[in-house]
GROMACS .gro file of C-alpha atoms in nm:
model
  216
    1UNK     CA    1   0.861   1.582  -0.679
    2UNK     CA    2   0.570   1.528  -0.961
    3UNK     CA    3   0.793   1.366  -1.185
    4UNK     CA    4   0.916   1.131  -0.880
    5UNK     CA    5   0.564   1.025  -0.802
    6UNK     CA    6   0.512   0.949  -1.162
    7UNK     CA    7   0.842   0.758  -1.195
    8UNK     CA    8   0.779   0.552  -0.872
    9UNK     CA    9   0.439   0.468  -0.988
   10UNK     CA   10   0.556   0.303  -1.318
   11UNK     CA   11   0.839   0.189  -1.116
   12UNK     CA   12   1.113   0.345  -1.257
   13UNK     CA   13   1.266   0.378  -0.915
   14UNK     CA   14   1.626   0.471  -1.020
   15UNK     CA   15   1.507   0.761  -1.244
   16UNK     CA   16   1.229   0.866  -0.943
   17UNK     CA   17   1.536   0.876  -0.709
   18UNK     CA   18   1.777   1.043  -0.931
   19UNK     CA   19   1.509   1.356  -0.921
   20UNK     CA   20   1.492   1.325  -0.555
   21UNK     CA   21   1.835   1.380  -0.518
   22UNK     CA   22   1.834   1.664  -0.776
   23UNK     CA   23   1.537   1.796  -0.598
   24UNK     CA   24   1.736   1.784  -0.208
   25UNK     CA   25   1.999   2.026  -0.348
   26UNK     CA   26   1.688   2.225  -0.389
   27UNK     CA   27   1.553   2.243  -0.107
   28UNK     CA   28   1.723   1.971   0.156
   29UNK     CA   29   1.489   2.059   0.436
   30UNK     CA   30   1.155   1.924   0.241
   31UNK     CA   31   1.084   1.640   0.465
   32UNK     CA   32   0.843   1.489   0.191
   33UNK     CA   33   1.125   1.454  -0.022
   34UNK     CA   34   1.330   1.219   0.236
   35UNK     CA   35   0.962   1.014   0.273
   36UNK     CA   36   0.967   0.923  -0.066
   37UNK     CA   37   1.328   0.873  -0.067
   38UNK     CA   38   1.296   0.584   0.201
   39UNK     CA   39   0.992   0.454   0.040
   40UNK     CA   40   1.160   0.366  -0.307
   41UNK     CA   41   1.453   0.241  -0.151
   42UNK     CA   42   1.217   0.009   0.096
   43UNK     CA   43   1.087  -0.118  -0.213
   44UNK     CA   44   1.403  -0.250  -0.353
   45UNK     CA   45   1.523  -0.355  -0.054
   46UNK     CA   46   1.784  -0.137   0.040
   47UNK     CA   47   1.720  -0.072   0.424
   48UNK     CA   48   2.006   0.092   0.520
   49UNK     CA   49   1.959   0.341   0.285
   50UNK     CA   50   1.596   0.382   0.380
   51UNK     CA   51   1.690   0.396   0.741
   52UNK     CA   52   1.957   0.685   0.639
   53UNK     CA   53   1.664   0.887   0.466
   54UNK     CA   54   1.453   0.839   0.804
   55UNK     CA   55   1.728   0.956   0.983
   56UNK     CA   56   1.747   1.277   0.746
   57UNK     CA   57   1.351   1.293   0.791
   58UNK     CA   58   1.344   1.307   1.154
   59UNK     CA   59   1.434   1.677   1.250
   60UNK     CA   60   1.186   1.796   0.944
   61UNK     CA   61   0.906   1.610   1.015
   62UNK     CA   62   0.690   1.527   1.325
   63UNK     CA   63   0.736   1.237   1.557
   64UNK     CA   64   0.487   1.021   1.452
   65UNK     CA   65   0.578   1.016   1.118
   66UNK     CA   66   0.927   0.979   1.172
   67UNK     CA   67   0.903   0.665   1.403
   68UNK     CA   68   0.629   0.487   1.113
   69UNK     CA   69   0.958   0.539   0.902
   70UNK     CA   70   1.160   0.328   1.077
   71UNK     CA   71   0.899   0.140   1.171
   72UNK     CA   72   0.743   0.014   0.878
   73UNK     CA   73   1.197  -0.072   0.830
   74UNK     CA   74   1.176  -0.272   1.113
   75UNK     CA   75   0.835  -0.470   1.043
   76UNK     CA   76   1.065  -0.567   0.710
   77UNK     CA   77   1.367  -0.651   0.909
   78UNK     CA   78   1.253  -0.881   1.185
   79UNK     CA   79   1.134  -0.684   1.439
   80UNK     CA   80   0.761  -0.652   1.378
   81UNK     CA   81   0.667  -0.693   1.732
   82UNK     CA   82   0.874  -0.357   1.801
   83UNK     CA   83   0.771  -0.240   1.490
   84UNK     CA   84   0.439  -0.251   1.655
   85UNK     CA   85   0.466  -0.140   1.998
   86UNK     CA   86   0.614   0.167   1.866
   87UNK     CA   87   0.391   0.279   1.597
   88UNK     CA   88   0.102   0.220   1.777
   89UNK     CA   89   0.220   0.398   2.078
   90UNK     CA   90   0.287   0.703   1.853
   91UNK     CA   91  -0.030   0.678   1.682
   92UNK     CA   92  -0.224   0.673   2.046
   93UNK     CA   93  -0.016   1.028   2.140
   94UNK     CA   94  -0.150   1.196   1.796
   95UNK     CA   95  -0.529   1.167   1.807
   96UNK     CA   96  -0.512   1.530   1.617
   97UNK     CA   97  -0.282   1.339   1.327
   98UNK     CA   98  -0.386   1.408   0.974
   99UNK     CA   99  -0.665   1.168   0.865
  100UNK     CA  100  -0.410   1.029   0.577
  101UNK     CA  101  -0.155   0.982   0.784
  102UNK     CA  102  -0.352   0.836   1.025
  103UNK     CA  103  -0.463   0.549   0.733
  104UNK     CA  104  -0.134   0.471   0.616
  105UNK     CA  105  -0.014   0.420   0.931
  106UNK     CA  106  -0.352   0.193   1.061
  107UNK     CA  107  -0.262   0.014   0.723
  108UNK     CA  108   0.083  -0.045   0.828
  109UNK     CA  109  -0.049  -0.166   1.177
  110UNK     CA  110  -0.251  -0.409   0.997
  111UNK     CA  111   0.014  -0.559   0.789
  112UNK     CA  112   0.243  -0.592   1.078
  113UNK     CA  113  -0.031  -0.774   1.340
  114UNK     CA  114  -0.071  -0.995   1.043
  115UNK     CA  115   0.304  -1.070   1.022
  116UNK     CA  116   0.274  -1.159   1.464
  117UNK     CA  117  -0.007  -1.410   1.353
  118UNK     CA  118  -0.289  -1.185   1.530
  119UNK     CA  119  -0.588  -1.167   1.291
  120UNK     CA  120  -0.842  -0.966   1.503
  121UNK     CA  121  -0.601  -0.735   1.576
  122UNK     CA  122  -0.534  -0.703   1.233
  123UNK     CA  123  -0.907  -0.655   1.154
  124UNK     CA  124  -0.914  -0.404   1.365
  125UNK     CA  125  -0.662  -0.183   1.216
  126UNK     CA  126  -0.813  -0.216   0.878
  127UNK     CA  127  -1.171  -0.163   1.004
  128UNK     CA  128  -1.019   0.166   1.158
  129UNK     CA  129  -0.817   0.276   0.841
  130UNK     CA  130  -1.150   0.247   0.653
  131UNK     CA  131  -1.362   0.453   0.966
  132UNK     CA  132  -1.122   0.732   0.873
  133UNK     CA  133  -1.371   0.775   0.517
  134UNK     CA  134  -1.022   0.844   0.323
  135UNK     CA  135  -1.041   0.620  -0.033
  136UNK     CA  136  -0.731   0.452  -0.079
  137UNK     CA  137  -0.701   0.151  -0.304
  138UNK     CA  138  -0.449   0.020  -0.115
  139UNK     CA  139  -0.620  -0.039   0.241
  140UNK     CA  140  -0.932  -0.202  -0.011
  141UNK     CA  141  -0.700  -0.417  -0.178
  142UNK     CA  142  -0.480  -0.594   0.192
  143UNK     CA  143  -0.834  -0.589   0.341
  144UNK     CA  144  -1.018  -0.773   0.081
  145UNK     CA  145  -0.699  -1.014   0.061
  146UNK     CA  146  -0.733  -1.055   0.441
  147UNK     CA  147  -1.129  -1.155   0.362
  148UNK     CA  148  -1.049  -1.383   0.088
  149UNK     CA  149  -0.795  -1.564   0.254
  150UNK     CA  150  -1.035  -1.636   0.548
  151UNK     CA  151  -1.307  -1.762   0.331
  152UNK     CA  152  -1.546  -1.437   0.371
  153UNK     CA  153  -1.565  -1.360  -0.011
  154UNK     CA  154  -1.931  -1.194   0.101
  155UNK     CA  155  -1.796  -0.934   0.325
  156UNK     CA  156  -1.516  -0.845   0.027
  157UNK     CA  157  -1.852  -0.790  -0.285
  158UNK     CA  158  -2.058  -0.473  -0.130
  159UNK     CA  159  -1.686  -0.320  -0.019
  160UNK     CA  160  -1.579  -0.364  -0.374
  161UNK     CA  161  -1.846  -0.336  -0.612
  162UNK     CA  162  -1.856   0.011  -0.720
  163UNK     CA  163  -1.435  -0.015  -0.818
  164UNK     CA  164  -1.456  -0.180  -1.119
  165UNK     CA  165  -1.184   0.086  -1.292
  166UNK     CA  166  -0.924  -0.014  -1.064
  167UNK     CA  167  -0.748  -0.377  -1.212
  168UNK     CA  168  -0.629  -0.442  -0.823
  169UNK     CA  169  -0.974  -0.407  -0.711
  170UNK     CA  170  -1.174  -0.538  -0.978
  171UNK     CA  171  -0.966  -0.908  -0.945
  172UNK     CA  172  -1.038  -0.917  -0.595
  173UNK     CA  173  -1.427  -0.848  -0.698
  174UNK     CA  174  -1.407  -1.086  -0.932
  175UNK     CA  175  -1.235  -1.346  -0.698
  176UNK     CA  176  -1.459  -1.256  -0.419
  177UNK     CA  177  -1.750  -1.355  -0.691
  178UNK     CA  178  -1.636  -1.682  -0.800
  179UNK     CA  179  -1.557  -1.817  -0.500
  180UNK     CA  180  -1.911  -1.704  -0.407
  181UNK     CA  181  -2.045  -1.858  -0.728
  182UNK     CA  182  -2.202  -1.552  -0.813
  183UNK     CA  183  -2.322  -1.524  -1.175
  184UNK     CA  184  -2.151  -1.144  -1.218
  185UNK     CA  185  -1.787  -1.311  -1.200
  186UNK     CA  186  -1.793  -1.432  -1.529
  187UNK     CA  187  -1.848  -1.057  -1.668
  188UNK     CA  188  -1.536  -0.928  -1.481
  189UNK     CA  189  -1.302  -1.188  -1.544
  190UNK     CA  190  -1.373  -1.178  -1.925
  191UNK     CA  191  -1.345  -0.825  -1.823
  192UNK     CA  192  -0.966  -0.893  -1.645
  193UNK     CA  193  -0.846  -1.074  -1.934
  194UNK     CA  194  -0.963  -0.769  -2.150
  195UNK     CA  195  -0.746  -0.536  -1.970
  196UNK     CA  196  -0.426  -0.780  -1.920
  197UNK     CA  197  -0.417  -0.821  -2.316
  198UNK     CA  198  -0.445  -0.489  -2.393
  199UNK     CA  199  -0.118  -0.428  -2.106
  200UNK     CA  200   0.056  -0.661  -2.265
  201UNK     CA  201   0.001  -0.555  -2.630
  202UNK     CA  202   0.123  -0.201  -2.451
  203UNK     CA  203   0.409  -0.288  -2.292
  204UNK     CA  204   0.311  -0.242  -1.975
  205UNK     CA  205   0.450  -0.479  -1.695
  206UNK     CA  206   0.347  -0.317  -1.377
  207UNK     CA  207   0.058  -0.534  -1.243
  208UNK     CA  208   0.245  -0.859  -1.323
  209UNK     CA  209   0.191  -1.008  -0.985
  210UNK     CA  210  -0.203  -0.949  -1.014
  211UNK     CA  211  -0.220  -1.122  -1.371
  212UNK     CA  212  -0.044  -1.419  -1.255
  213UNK     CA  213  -0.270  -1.408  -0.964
  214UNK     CA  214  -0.585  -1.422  -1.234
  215UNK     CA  215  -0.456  -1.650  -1.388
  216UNK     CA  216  -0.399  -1.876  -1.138
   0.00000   0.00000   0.00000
């Protein structure tokens, strides 16, 4: 399972999901391993096989996580406002939920009020994701996108300042400072451009979408 998170996070999904299946004739009742399995396949778009790996999940794990499994399937499949109604329903029963479970799935809420056009709802759910005091680059990163796009660049520079070691972070600093015409954005963009040549002298082509970004 290691190995799998380390695959899926340099996105060699095939590899990450050729362990998973080595790792289910392990142990076939590990109901992290059937988690995973429908994220990766999410991610390339295969939803029926994600759906089958909820449906696998759903006698191992508990009820809230199973339904944000299929739930966060049918935000990507045209059915956000379900999507909706039935995570957030589950999330209401499980006020005793794990505190990064709860995030994810506050995250997820987020992105799929966004999708149904309702921005305060939206703001909300990320405002409660961060309330939870978990640190996950992720919820920083769709929340300061959710700022920027709205023209608050001020509210995204105190949230982000002290993340300068994360790429994903540090471009929507440095965004968040140019649009504010803050003299520190010239430091982390020459600071961007730093990192994205040294990726691409590397080889490495897994933040593609954030250097086009900076460059645009």
């Amino acid at each position: 399972l290691m190995r799998v998170l380390l695959r899926q996070y340099r996105h060699e999904f095939d590899a990450a999901l050729a362990d998973l299946a080595q790792a289910a004739e392990r142990d076939p009742a590990y109901a992290e391993l059937w988690s995973w399995r429908s994220a990766i396949l999410l991610v390339q778009a295969d939803y029926a096989g994600a759906r089958a790996a909820c449906v696998k999940l759903a006698p191992l794990a508990s009820a809230l996580l199973s339904t944000a499994c299929n739930a966060i399937i049918d935000e990507r499949t045209g059915q956000a406002a379900q999507a909706y109604a039935g995570l957030s329903k589950a999330l209401a029963q499980r006020p005793d939920a794990d505190a990064d479970l709860k995030l994810w799935i506050e995250t997820r809420l987020a992105e799929t009020a966004l999708q149904l056009g309702r921005d305060e709802l939206a703001e909300r759910h990320f405002k409660a994701g961060l309330a939870l005091g978990v640190t996950d680059g992720y919820l920083l990163a769709a929340y300061a996108d959710f700022l920027l796009e709205r023209g608050r660049p001020a509210e995204v520079i105190p949230m982000l300042r002290d993340w300068e070691r994360s790429d994903v972070l540090l471009l929507r600093l440095a965004l968040a400072e140019d649009a504010a015409k803050l003299p520190g954005a010239a430091a982390h963009i020459a600071m961007l451009k730093e990192r994205f040549d040294a990726s691409a002298l590397r080889g490495d082509k897994l933040h593609q979408q954030d250097e086009a970004r900076f460059h645009l």
